[in-house]
Amino acid sequence: MTGGPPGGEDAVASSTTDADADGVVVDDAAVELVDARKTYQLGEPVHALDGVTVDVPRGSYTAVMGPSGSGKSTLMNLVGCLDTPTSGSVFVDGADVGAMNDRERTRLRGEKVGFVFQTFNLMPRLTAVENVALPLVFRGVSKDDRHERAADILERVGLGDRLGHAPNELSGGQRQRVAIARALVNDPALLLADEPTGNLDSETGANILDLFDELKAEGNTLVMVTHERDVAERADRIIHLLDGKIERIEAVGDLAGRQHDDATTERDDVPDDGHADVGGDAA
Amino acid sequence: MAWRAIRAHKLRSTLTTLGVVIGVAAVLTFVILGASLQAGVIGDVSPDDRENVYGWASPPDTNGGPGAGAQPVFTPRDLAQIENEPAVRAAYGFQPVPTQTLSSGNETVPRGSGVYAAGPAYVDREDVAEGRQFRMGEREAVINPAAAALFEQNLTVGDRIEIQVPVVGSVNATVVGITEDAESRSPFEGFNPEPRVYLPTDPYVTDVTQADRTRFSLVVVEATDRGSVDDARDQALAYLNSSESDASGFGDEDLVYNFQTSLELLDQFQELFSVLQNFVVGVAAISLLVGSIGIANIMLVSVTERTREIGIMKAVGAQRRDILQLFIVEAMVLGVVGAILGLGLGLVAGFGVAELVGFEELVIPWEWGAIAVVVGIGVGVLAGLYPAYNASKTDPIDALRYE
């Protein structure tokens, strides 16, 4: 990779072993929730998230399950820096999301979190490569660099021959691959997937999950929301949510053995934190 | 990206832009027509007669063009006295001669206007292309080329002409000079080029009215040079206001002397035109306003329609100002494109109508073109501001859920 994401210095500064305001050491976790609550005032207070404390270690693969209304989406929004907790703390890559203003949160989101959505959420008028490069646009990366990097990552997710295609010229699986490439383009500390296979047939879905396995093997941190048990079982552990609380955390089989060797060599790495540096600099 | 959004909705963007196009085009067309009309009517009167002061006496509060309400109060003696003032080179009466026909040889043409009696200095020596100025006391005429061309065989110096004057009968004159062009020589003549015949006031006016009873309504005072115009005017007025002058002791005490240069007289016309122009431009400005509402409306729709896209962009790290910029740029592009197209259309329409109406001179007031374009662009930006602000405020969570 060509020298890590722009703003890598910031990432270093914000992710090192600093004991944050609350004195919580956040060195080893990509995401850490400490008694996080989210309360909506809908006539009477509704606790969408009711005191959740959990770590997402770097390089881990976590699935979140639960019935609708259990707080999955709220958890996703907090972890994805889209929202702030009503009380408690959320640390993403060591930075306290609750203490940030909208601007800082947006920046953290852009640099540290990669989103993969059920409905892909690609920009319909942009080509695959432009979609992937979009996060870089907002970080002020030059056009040539953006394109080069986006093309690189698309190549890696197996879409090297679809760079100039618009989303409506791609199949569902290809679109989701573009979305994954977009999520990876900033070398995020966390890849956040919300029902990534929900809109795909089982075979295509399985391919996407295989890709996730590869990404995990390369050292990425993955958090995936799903309500399909067999999908969730691909992760290391499953967090079961119920009524805004963690019902239980279930460890499932370590999937490391299923990693694909061919995908590991080209993989860039998050430069600034402690997790396994598998691929090294490919560029 | 803004450009792509515009292209994705070609028809909608076109219709939106149309408002600005029409607005800018309307402003430009009207100012071109206005300026051309003005130029056509006023022409280039001013250059030759800047040392001239045009005077008349009228009741107070008389409105109208040069000579409006003029009363015949100036005697030849007054004019002779004024001519003696130090800053005055010449002073003479100006008298339009009512006519019916002009004849030369056995050819007669109808002519209801364009014959004037004045002093020899009225037609500048350097403006006489052929022959010479007429002389006082002689039955001589200077004509302009348009008058010469009235006859099948163009009149030349030395030809005799016969002018049929109602009540008086026919009077004769010898053509002694032909001017170089048919332009108006003073505001008293009006502003359009037309056939004209110039005669000396003596004998053509004084013969009819008797020298001692002659009263001129209109006078021309020529200063010795351009710098002395104000002096000449002051001296002439000082004399006229003194008890010594015939004018002061004659007729209505309430008459007011109007002594103005042609530039000052032109200014009054300009004022009239600019009032008219402002009115028309105001109407055009309303269409610009309507155009801006169109842009605002389309931008609001565009923001709503792209809520999800805004959510995506925010999710991947777009700051509020990125979104703001995107939509403002889009509105601005619409404004700029509209303004430029409007400029082109306005020029074409202005040329076309001017051609149709038959204006001789086409004047393009570029400063107005620039104003119209700037306003068109400004309108686009202003109209885009609120929708863009709305867009930038969108909550990504809601936006991503938005269908």
PDB file of C-alpha atoms in Angstrom, chain A residues 32-282:
ATOM      1  CA  GLU A  32     -14.950  -0.494  23.394  1.00  0.00           C
ATOM      2  CA  LEU A  33     -18.349   0.220  24.898  1.00  0.00           C
ATOM      3  CA  VAL A  34     -18.524   1.081  28.571  1.00  0.00           C
ATOM      4  CA  ASP A  35     -22.009   1.005  30.051  1.00  0.00           C
ATOM      5  CA  ALA A  36     -23.308   2.615  26.865  1.00  0.00           C
ATOM      6  CA  ARG A  37     -26.940   3.685  26.935  1.00  0.00           C
ATOM      7  CA  LYS A  38     -29.097   5.224  24.288  1.00  0.00           C
ATOM      8  CA  THR A  39     -32.396   6.579  25.435  1.00  0.00           C
ATOM      9  CA  TYR A  40     -35.056   8.023  23.157  1.00  0.00           C
ATOM     10  CA  GLN A  41     -37.755  10.241  24.558  1.00  0.00           C
ATOM     11  CA  LEU A  42     -40.893   8.986  22.893  1.00  0.00           C
ATOM     12  CA  GLY A  43     -43.454  10.192  25.372  1.00  0.00           C
ATOM     13  CA  GLU A  44     -41.746   8.045  27.974  1.00  0.00           C
ATOM     14  CA  PRO A  45     -38.057   7.160  27.847  1.00  0.00           C
ATOM     15  CA  VAL A  46     -37.252   4.141  25.703  1.00  0.00           C
ATOM     16  CA  HIS A  47     -33.897   2.511  26.340  1.00  0.00           C
ATOM     17  CA  ALA A  48     -32.795   1.356  22.940  1.00  0.00           C
ATOM     18  CA  LEU A  49     -29.496   0.377  24.475  1.00  0.00           C
ATOM     19  CA  ASP A  50     -29.475  -0.173  28.198  1.00  0.00           C
ATOM     20  CA  GLY A  51     -25.989  -0.285  29.616  1.00  0.00           C
ATOM     21  CA  VAL A  52     -23.851  -2.281  27.244  1.00  0.00           C
ATOM     22  CA  THR A  53     -20.224  -2.968  28.072  1.00  0.00           C
ATOM     23  CA  VAL A  54     -18.241  -4.889  25.519  1.00  0.00           C
ATOM     24  CA  ASP A  55     -14.841  -4.930  23.830  1.00  0.00           C
ATOM     25  CA  VAL A  56     -14.198  -5.642  20.210  1.00  0.00           C
ATOM     26  CA  PRO A  57     -10.546  -6.668  20.089  1.00  0.00           C
ATOM     27  CA  ARG A  58      -8.463  -5.840  17.063  1.00  0.00           C
ATOM     28  CA  GLY A  59      -8.446  -8.510  14.458  1.00  0.00           C
ATOM     29  CA  SER A  60     -11.577 -10.137  15.855  1.00  0.00           C
ATOM     30  CA  TYR A  61     -14.705 -11.126  13.998  1.00  0.00           C
ATOM     31  CA  THR A  62     -17.855 -10.441  15.934  1.00  0.00           C
ATOM     32  CA  ALA A  63     -21.468 -11.120  14.999  1.00  0.00           C
ATOM     33  CA  VAL A  64     -24.347  -9.337  16.629  1.00  0.00           C
ATOM     34  CA  MET A  65     -27.696 -11.117  16.760  1.00  0.00           C
ATOM     35  CA  GLY A  66     -31.022 -10.343  18.303  1.00  0.00           C
ATOM     36  CA  PRO A  67     -34.673  -9.903  17.502  1.00  0.00           C
ATOM     37  CA  SER A  68     -35.810  -6.622  16.012  1.00  0.00           C
ATOM     38  CA  GLY A  69     -36.007  -3.917  18.628  1.00  0.00           C
ATOM     39  CA  SER A  70     -33.235  -5.508  20.605  1.00  0.00           C
ATOM     40  CA  GLY A  71     -30.890  -2.591  19.951  1.00  0.00           C
ATOM     41  CA  LYS A  72     -28.821  -3.973  17.076  1.00  0.00           C
ATOM     42  CA  SER A  73     -29.224  -0.886  14.941  1.00  0.00           C
ATOM     43  CA  THR A  74     -28.544   1.436  17.841  1.00  0.00           C
ATOM     44  CA  LEU A  75     -25.418  -0.502  18.641  1.00  0.00           C
ATOM     45  CA  MET A  76     -24.337  -0.273  15.024  1.00  0.00           C
ATOM     46  CA  ASN A  77     -24.961   3.484  14.958  1.00  0.00           C
ATOM     47  CA  LEU A  78     -22.885   3.987  18.100  1.00  0.00           C
ATOM     48  CA  VAL A  79     -20.038   1.762  16.974  1.00  0.00           C
ATOM     49  CA  GLY A  80     -20.147   3.354  13.528  1.00  0.00           C
ATOM     50  CA  CYS A  81     -19.859   6.867  14.999  1.00  0.00           C
ATOM     51  CA  LEU A  82     -23.176   7.797  13.455  1.00  0.00           C
ATOM     52  CA  ASP A  83     -24.658   8.490  16.857  1.00  0.00           C
ATOM     53  CA  THR A  84     -23.534   9.294  20.374  1.00  0.00           C
ATOM     54  CA  PRO A  85     -24.572   7.483  23.545  1.00  0.00           C
ATOM     55  CA  THR A  86     -26.934   9.159  25.994  1.00  0.00           C
ATOM     56  CA  SER A  87     -24.658   8.005  28.768  1.00  0.00           C
ATOM     57  CA  GLY A  88     -21.638   5.783  29.066  1.00  0.00           C
ATOM     58  CA  SER A  89     -18.784   5.820  26.576  1.00  0.00           C
ATOM     59  CA  VAL A  90     -17.980   4.497  23.163  1.00  0.00           C
ATOM     60  CA  PHE A  91     -14.352   4.341  22.106  1.00  0.00           C
ATOM     61  CA  VAL A  92     -13.513   3.724  18.502  1.00  0.00           C
ATOM     62  CA  ASP A  93      -9.843   3.108  17.900  1.00  0.00           C
ATOM     63  CA  GLY A  94      -9.207   4.684  21.254  1.00  0.00           C
ATOM     64  CA  ALA A  95     -11.147   7.892  20.618  1.00  0.00           C
ATOM     65  CA  ASP A  96     -14.125   8.800  22.778  1.00  0.00           C
ATOM     66  CA  VAL A  97     -16.986   9.240  20.332  1.00  0.00           C
ATOM     67  CA  GLY A  98     -19.320  10.790  22.907  1.00  0.00           C
ATOM     68  CA  ALA A  99     -16.935  13.661  23.543  1.00  0.00           C
ATOM     69  CA  MET A 100     -16.693  14.649  19.914  1.00  0.00           C
ATOM     70  CA  ASN A 101     -18.604  17.224  17.941  1.00  0.00           C
ATOM     71  CA  ASP A 102     -20.294  16.378  14.689  1.00  0.00           C
ATOM     72  CA  ARG A 103     -17.275  17.361  12.651  1.00  0.00           C
ATOM     73  CA  GLU A 104     -14.787  15.262  14.555  1.00  0.00           C
ATOM     74  CA  ARG A 105     -17.169  12.329  14.632  1.00  0.00           C
ATOM     75  CA  THR A 106     -17.672  12.528  10.891  1.00  0.00           C
ATOM     76  CA  ARG A 107     -13.948  12.551  10.412  1.00  0.00           C
ATOM     77  CA  LEU A 108     -13.399   9.597  12.723  1.00  0.00           C
ATOM     78  CA  ARG A 109     -16.160   7.736  10.904  1.00  0.00           C
ATOM     79  CA  GLY A 110     -14.607   8.429   7.556  1.00  0.00           C
ATOM     80  CA  GLU A 111     -11.159   7.307   8.649  1.00  0.00           C
ATOM     81  CA  LYS A 112     -11.774   4.481  11.095  1.00  0.00           C
ATOM     82  CA  VAL A 113     -15.021   2.823  10.122  1.00  0.00           C
ATOM     83  CA  GLY A 114     -15.932   1.051   6.919  1.00  0.00           C
ATOM     84  CA  PHE A 115     -19.634   0.427   6.380  1.00  0.00           C
ATOM     85  CA  VAL A 116     -21.154  -2.454   4.460  1.00  0.00           C
ATOM     86  CA  PHE A 117     -24.924  -2.273   4.187  1.00  0.00           C
ATOM     87  CA  GLN A 118     -27.616  -4.783   3.377  1.00  0.00           C
ATOM     88  CA  THR A 119     -28.767  -2.604   0.468  1.00  0.00           C
ATOM     89  CA  PHE A 120     -25.171  -1.888  -0.644  1.00  0.00           C
ATOM     90  CA  ASN A 121     -25.805   1.871  -0.631  1.00  0.00           C
ATOM     91  CA  LEU A 122     -23.653   2.671  -3.605  1.00  0.00           C
ATOM     92  CA  MET A 123     -23.913   6.028  -5.335  1.00  0.00           C
ATOM     93  CA  PRO A 124     -26.002   5.166  -8.400  1.00  0.00           C
ATOM     94  CA  ARG A 125     -24.391   7.672 -10.742  1.00  0.00           C
ATOM     95  CA  LEU A 126     -20.803   6.866  -9.879  1.00  0.00           C
ATOM     96  CA  THR A 127     -18.821   4.009 -11.394  1.00  0.00           C
ATOM     97  CA  ALA A 128     -17.461   1.208  -9.259  1.00  0.00           C
ATOM     98  CA  VAL A 129     -14.055   2.804  -8.965  1.00  0.00           C
ATOM     99  CA  GLU A 130     -15.566   6.206  -8.168  1.00  0.00           C
ATOM    100  CA  ASN A 131     -17.749   4.668  -5.501  1.00  0.00           C
ATOM    101  CA  VAL A 132     -14.767   3.046  -3.890  1.00  0.00           C
ATOM    102  CA  ALA A 133     -12.802   6.279  -4.092  1.00  0.00           C
ATOM    103  CA  LEU A 134     -15.615   8.343  -2.552  1.00  0.00           C
ATOM    104  CA  PRO A 135     -14.348   8.254   1.060  1.00  0.00           C
ATOM    105  CA  LEU A 136     -10.985   9.501  -0.198  1.00  0.00           C
ATOM    106  CA  VAL A 137     -12.677  12.458  -1.896  1.00  0.00           C
ATOM    107  CA  PHE A 138     -13.773  13.787   1.458  1.00  0.00           C
ATOM    108  CA  ARG A 139     -10.268  13.423   2.803  1.00  0.00           C
ATOM    109  CA  GLY A 140      -8.826  15.521   0.030  1.00  0.00           C
ATOM    110  CA  VAL A 141      -6.819  12.791  -1.672  1.00  0.00           C
ATOM    111  CA  SER A 142      -5.807  13.762  -5.196  1.00  0.00           C
ATOM    112  CA  LYS A 143      -7.752  12.290  -8.055  1.00  0.00           C
ATOM    113  CA  ASP A 144      -4.953  10.121  -9.379  1.00  0.00           C
ATOM    114  CA  ASP A 145      -4.123   8.686  -5.971  1.00  0.00           C
ATOM    115  CA  ARG A 146      -7.791   7.998  -5.294  1.00  0.00           C
ATOM    116  CA  HIS A 147      -8.245   6.201  -8.523  1.00  0.00           C
ATOM    117  CA  GLU A 148      -5.115   4.149  -8.133  1.00  0.00           C
ATOM    118  CA  ARG A 149      -5.983   3.086  -4.631  1.00  0.00           C
ATOM    119  CA  ALA A 150      -9.631   2.344  -5.447  1.00  0.00           C
ATOM    120  CA  ALA A 151      -8.635   0.289  -8.487  1.00  0.00           C
ATOM    121  CA  ASP A 152      -6.166  -1.578  -6.319  1.00  0.00           C
ATOM    122  CA  ILE A 153      -8.761  -2.578  -3.778  1.00  0.00           C
ATOM    123  CA  LEU A 154     -11.369  -3.467  -6.390  1.00  0.00           C
ATOM    124  CA  GLU A 155      -8.775  -5.715  -7.922  1.00  0.00           C
ATOM    125  CA  ARG A 156      -8.373  -7.396  -4.586  1.00  0.00           C
ATOM    126  CA  VAL A 157     -12.072  -8.075  -4.111  1.00  0.00           C
ATOM    127  CA  GLY A 158     -12.113  -9.616  -7.571  1.00  0.00           C
ATOM    128  CA  LEU A 159     -13.610  -6.752  -9.570  1.00  0.00           C
ATOM    129  CA  GLY A 160     -10.503  -5.603 -11.404  1.00  0.00           C
ATOM    130  CA  ASP A 161     -12.391  -5.860 -14.700  1.00  0.00           C
ATOM    131  CA  ARG A 162     -15.436  -3.864 -13.555  1.00  0.00           C
ATOM    132  CA  LEU A 163     -13.830  -0.550 -12.615  1.00  0.00           C
ATOM    133  CA  GLY A 164     -15.869   1.603 -14.968  1.00  0.00           C
ATOM    134  CA  HIS A 165     -19.217  -0.093 -14.438  1.00  0.00           C
ATOM    135  CA  ALA A 166     -22.084   1.707 -12.812  1.00  0.00           C
ATOM    136  CA  PRO A 167     -23.819  -0.096  -9.931  1.00  0.00           C
ATOM    137  CA  ASN A 168     -26.829  -0.974 -12.091  1.00  0.00           C
ATOM    138  CA  GLU A 169     -24.507  -2.791 -14.478  1.00  0.00           C
ATOM    139  CA  LEU A 170     -23.310  -5.072 -11.696  1.00  0.00           C
ATOM    140  CA  SER A 171     -24.874  -8.090 -10.024  1.00  0.00           C
ATOM    141  CA  GLY A 172     -25.861  -8.000  -6.364  1.00  0.00           C
ATOM    142  CA  GLY A 173     -22.755  -9.850  -5.296  1.00  0.00           C
ATOM    143  CA  GLN A 174     -20.553  -7.543  -7.340  1.00  0.00           C
ATOM    144  CA  ARG A 175     -22.251  -4.502  -5.842  1.00  0.00           C
ATOM    145  CA  GLN A 176     -21.612  -5.793  -2.356  1.00  0.00           C
ATOM    146  CA  ARG A 177     -17.987  -6.349  -3.281  1.00  0.00           C
ATOM    147  CA  VAL A 178     -17.783  -2.743  -4.448  1.00  0.00           C
ATOM    148  CA  ALA A 179     -19.309  -1.687  -1.137  1.00  0.00           C
ATOM    149  CA  ILE A 180     -16.754  -3.791   0.741  1.00  0.00           C
ATOM    150  CA  ALA A 181     -13.955  -2.296  -1.313  1.00  0.00           C
ATOM    151  CA  ARG A 182     -15.284   1.160  -0.440  1.00  0.00           C
ATOM    152  CA  ALA A 183     -15.350   0.216   3.241  1.00  0.00           C
ATOM    153  CA  LEU A 184     -11.728  -0.897   3.029  1.00  0.00           C
ATOM    154  CA  VAL A 185     -10.351   2.020   1.069  1.00  0.00           C
ATOM    155  CA  ASN A 186      -9.404   4.044   4.137  1.00  0.00           C
ATOM    156  CA  ASP A 187      -7.837   1.076   5.897  1.00  0.00           C
ATOM    157  CA  PRO A 188     -10.387   1.301   8.677  1.00  0.00           C
ATOM    158  CA  ALA A 189      -9.906   0.133  12.224  1.00  0.00           C
ATOM    159  CA  LEU A 190     -13.271  -1.512  11.966  1.00  0.00           C
ATOM    160  CA  LEU A 191     -15.385  -3.013   9.228  1.00  0.00           C
ATOM    161  CA  LEU A 192     -19.041  -2.717  10.145  1.00  0.00           C
ATOM    162  CA  ALA A 193     -21.449  -4.888   8.179  1.00  0.00           C
ATOM    163  CA  ASP A 194     -25.194  -4.632   8.563  1.00  0.00           C
ATOM    164  CA  GLU A 195     -26.900  -7.766   7.186  1.00  0.00           C
ATOM    165  CA  PRO A 196     -24.353  -7.902   4.361  1.00  0.00           C
ATOM    166  CA  THR A 197     -25.883 -11.024   2.830  1.00  0.00           C
ATOM    167  CA  GLY A 198     -29.501 -10.071   3.434  1.00  0.00           C
ATOM    168  CA  ASN A 199     -30.138  -9.058  -0.155  1.00  0.00           C
ATOM    169  CA  LEU A 200     -28.107 -11.797  -1.790  1.00  0.00           C
ATOM    170  CA  ASP A 201     -28.908 -15.349  -2.777  1.00  0.00           C
ATOM    171  CA  SER A 202     -27.265 -17.992  -0.635  1.00  0.00           C
ATOM    172  CA  GLU A 203     -24.435 -18.783  -3.025  1.00  0.00           C
ATOM    173  CA  THR A 204     -23.471 -15.143  -3.577  1.00  0.00           C
ATOM    174  CA  GLY A 205     -23.909 -14.550   0.136  1.00  0.00           C
ATOM    175  CA  ALA A 206     -21.532 -17.394   0.852  1.00  0.00           C
ATOM    176  CA  ASN A 207     -18.959 -15.830  -1.463  1.00  0.00           C
ATOM    177  CA  ILE A 208     -19.228 -12.540   0.398  1.00  0.00           C
ATOM    178  CA  LEU A 209     -18.805 -14.354   3.705  1.00  0.00           C
ATOM    179  CA  ASP A 210     -15.750 -16.074   2.281  1.00  0.00           C
ATOM    180  CA  LEU A 211     -14.401 -12.637   1.442  1.00  0.00           C
ATOM    181  CA  PHE A 212     -15.027 -11.570   5.034  1.00  0.00           C
ATOM    182  CA  ASP A 213     -13.089 -14.593   6.212  1.00  0.00           C
ATOM    183  CA  GLU A 214     -10.205 -13.502   4.044  1.00  0.00           C
ATOM    184  CA  LEU A 215     -10.374  -9.971   5.379  1.00  0.00           C
ATOM    185  CA  LYS A 216     -10.398 -11.293   8.906  1.00  0.00           C
ATOM    186  CA  ALA A 217      -7.429 -13.467   8.116  1.00  0.00           C
ATOM    187  CA  GLU A 218      -5.628 -10.378   6.876  1.00  0.00           C
ATOM    188  CA  GLY A 219      -6.093  -8.818  10.265  1.00  0.00           C
ATOM    189  CA  ASN A 220      -9.174  -6.666   9.815  1.00  0.00           C
ATOM    190  CA  THR A 221     -11.592  -6.186  12.651  1.00  0.00           C
ATOM    191  CA  LEU A 222     -15.105  -7.131  11.636  1.00  0.00           C
ATOM    192  CA  VAL A 223     -18.439  -6.537  13.288  1.00  0.00           C
ATOM    193  CA  MET A 224     -21.464  -7.949  11.531  1.00  0.00           C
ATOM    194  CA  VAL A 225     -25.112  -7.604  12.383  1.00  0.00           C
ATOM    195  CA  THR A 226     -27.261 -10.478  11.194  1.00  0.00           C
ATOM    196  CA  HIS A 227     -30.242 -12.492  12.229  1.00  0.00           C
ATOM    197  CA  GLU A 228     -29.203 -15.631  10.404  1.00  0.00           C
ATOM    198  CA  ARG A 229     -27.635 -18.111  12.692  1.00  0.00           C
ATOM    199  CA  ASP A 230     -25.481 -19.846  10.068  1.00  0.00           C
ATOM    200  CA  VAL A 231     -24.104 -16.473   8.949  1.00  0.00           C
ATOM    201  CA  ALA A 232     -23.349 -15.458  12.504  1.00  0.00           C
ATOM    202  CA  GLU A 233     -21.509 -18.709  13.075  1.00  0.00           C
ATOM    203  CA  ARG A 234     -18.796 -17.669  10.668  1.00  0.00           C
ATOM    204  CA  ALA A 235     -17.622 -15.178  13.307  1.00  0.00           C
ATOM    205  CA  ASP A 236     -15.428 -15.852  16.336  1.00  0.00           C
ATOM    206  CA  ARG A 237     -18.168 -14.970  18.714  1.00  0.00           C
ATOM    207  CA  ILE A 238     -21.762 -13.936  18.714  1.00  0.00           C
ATOM    208  CA  ILE A 239     -23.156 -11.170  20.861  1.00  0.00           C
ATOM    209  CA  HIS A 240     -26.819 -11.830  21.574  1.00  0.00           C
ATOM    210  CA  LEU A 241     -28.796  -8.686  22.283  1.00  0.00           C
ATOM    211  CA  LEU A 242     -32.193  -8.598  23.924  1.00  0.00           C
ATOM    212  CA  ASP A 243     -34.114  -5.497  25.004  1.00  0.00           C
ATOM    213  CA  GLY A 244     -31.084  -3.289  24.769  1.00  0.00           C
ATOM    214  CA  LYS A 245     -28.910  -5.522  26.902  1.00  0.00           C
ATOM    215  CA  ILE A 246     -26.343  -8.184  26.159  1.00  0.00           C
ATOM    216  CA  GLU A 247     -28.100 -11.438  26.771  1.00  0.00           C
ATOM    217  CA  ARG A 248     -24.990 -13.546  26.334  1.00  0.00           C
ATOM    218  CA  ILE A 249     -21.781 -13.722  24.361  1.00  0.00           C
ATOM    219  CA  GLU A 250     -21.299 -16.995  22.606  1.00  0.00           C
ATOM    220  CA  ALA A 251     -17.937 -18.180  21.364  1.00  0.00           C
ATOM    221  CA  VAL A 252     -18.125 -20.094  18.120  1.00  0.00           C
ATOM    222  CA  GLY A 253     -15.505 -22.113  16.326  1.00  0.00           C
ATOM    223  CA  ASP A 254     -12.333 -20.289  15.436  1.00  0.00           C
ATOM    224  CA  LEU A 255     -12.539 -19.845  11.713  1.00  0.00           C
ATOM    225  CA  ALA A 256      -8.906 -19.035  11.288  1.00  0.00           C
ATOM    226  CA  GLY A 257      -8.275 -22.461   9.859  1.00  0.00           C
ATOM    227  CA  ARG A 258     -10.456 -21.673   6.878  1.00  0.00           C
ATOM    228  CA  GLN A 259      -8.511 -18.700   5.726  1.00  0.00           C
ATOM    229  CA  HIS A 260      -7.503 -18.563   2.115  1.00  0.00           C
ATOM    230  CA  ASP A 261      -3.812 -18.287   1.589  1.00  0.00           C
ATOM    231  CA  ASP A 262      -4.102 -16.680  -1.813  1.00  0.00           C
ATOM    232  CA  ALA A 263      -5.777 -13.598  -0.418  1.00  0.00           C
ATOM    233  CA  THR A 264      -3.351 -12.840   2.324  1.00  0.00           C
ATOM    234  CA  THR A 265      -0.359 -11.804   0.341  1.00  0.00           C
ATOM    235  CA  GLU A 266      -1.736  -8.670  -1.284  1.00  0.00           C
ATOM    236  CA  ARG A 267      -3.438  -7.324   1.747  1.00  0.00           C
ATOM    237  CA  ASP A 268      -2.453  -3.930   3.109  1.00  0.00           C
ATOM    238  CA  ASP A 269      -2.540  -3.340   6.717  1.00  0.00           C
ATOM    239  CA  VAL A 270      -3.713  -0.868   9.231  1.00  0.00           C
ATOM    240  CA  PRO A 271      -0.422   0.713   9.998  1.00  0.00           C
ATOM    241  CA  ASP A 272      -0.903   2.285  13.322  1.00  0.00           C
ATOM    242  CA  ASP A 273      -2.088  -0.330  15.714  1.00  0.00           C
ATOM    243  CA  GLY A 274      -0.915  -3.524  17.203  1.00  0.00           C
ATOM    244  CA  HIS A 275      -2.690  -6.198  15.275  1.00  0.00           C
ATOM    245  CA  ALA A 276      -1.108  -8.717  13.017  1.00  0.00           C
ATOM    246  CA  ASP A 277       0.609  -7.312  10.024  1.00  0.00           C
ATOM    247  CA  VAL A 278      -0.086 -10.027   7.548  1.00  0.00           C
ATOM    248  CA  GLY A 279       0.454  -8.653   4.087  1.00  0.00           C
ATOM    249  CA  GLY A 280       2.962  -5.931   4.578  1.00  0.00           C
ATOM    250  CA  ASP A 281       3.257  -3.144   2.084  1.00  0.00           C
ATOM    251  CA  ALA A 282       2.176  -4.470  -1.256  1.00  0.00           C
TER     252      ALA A 282
END
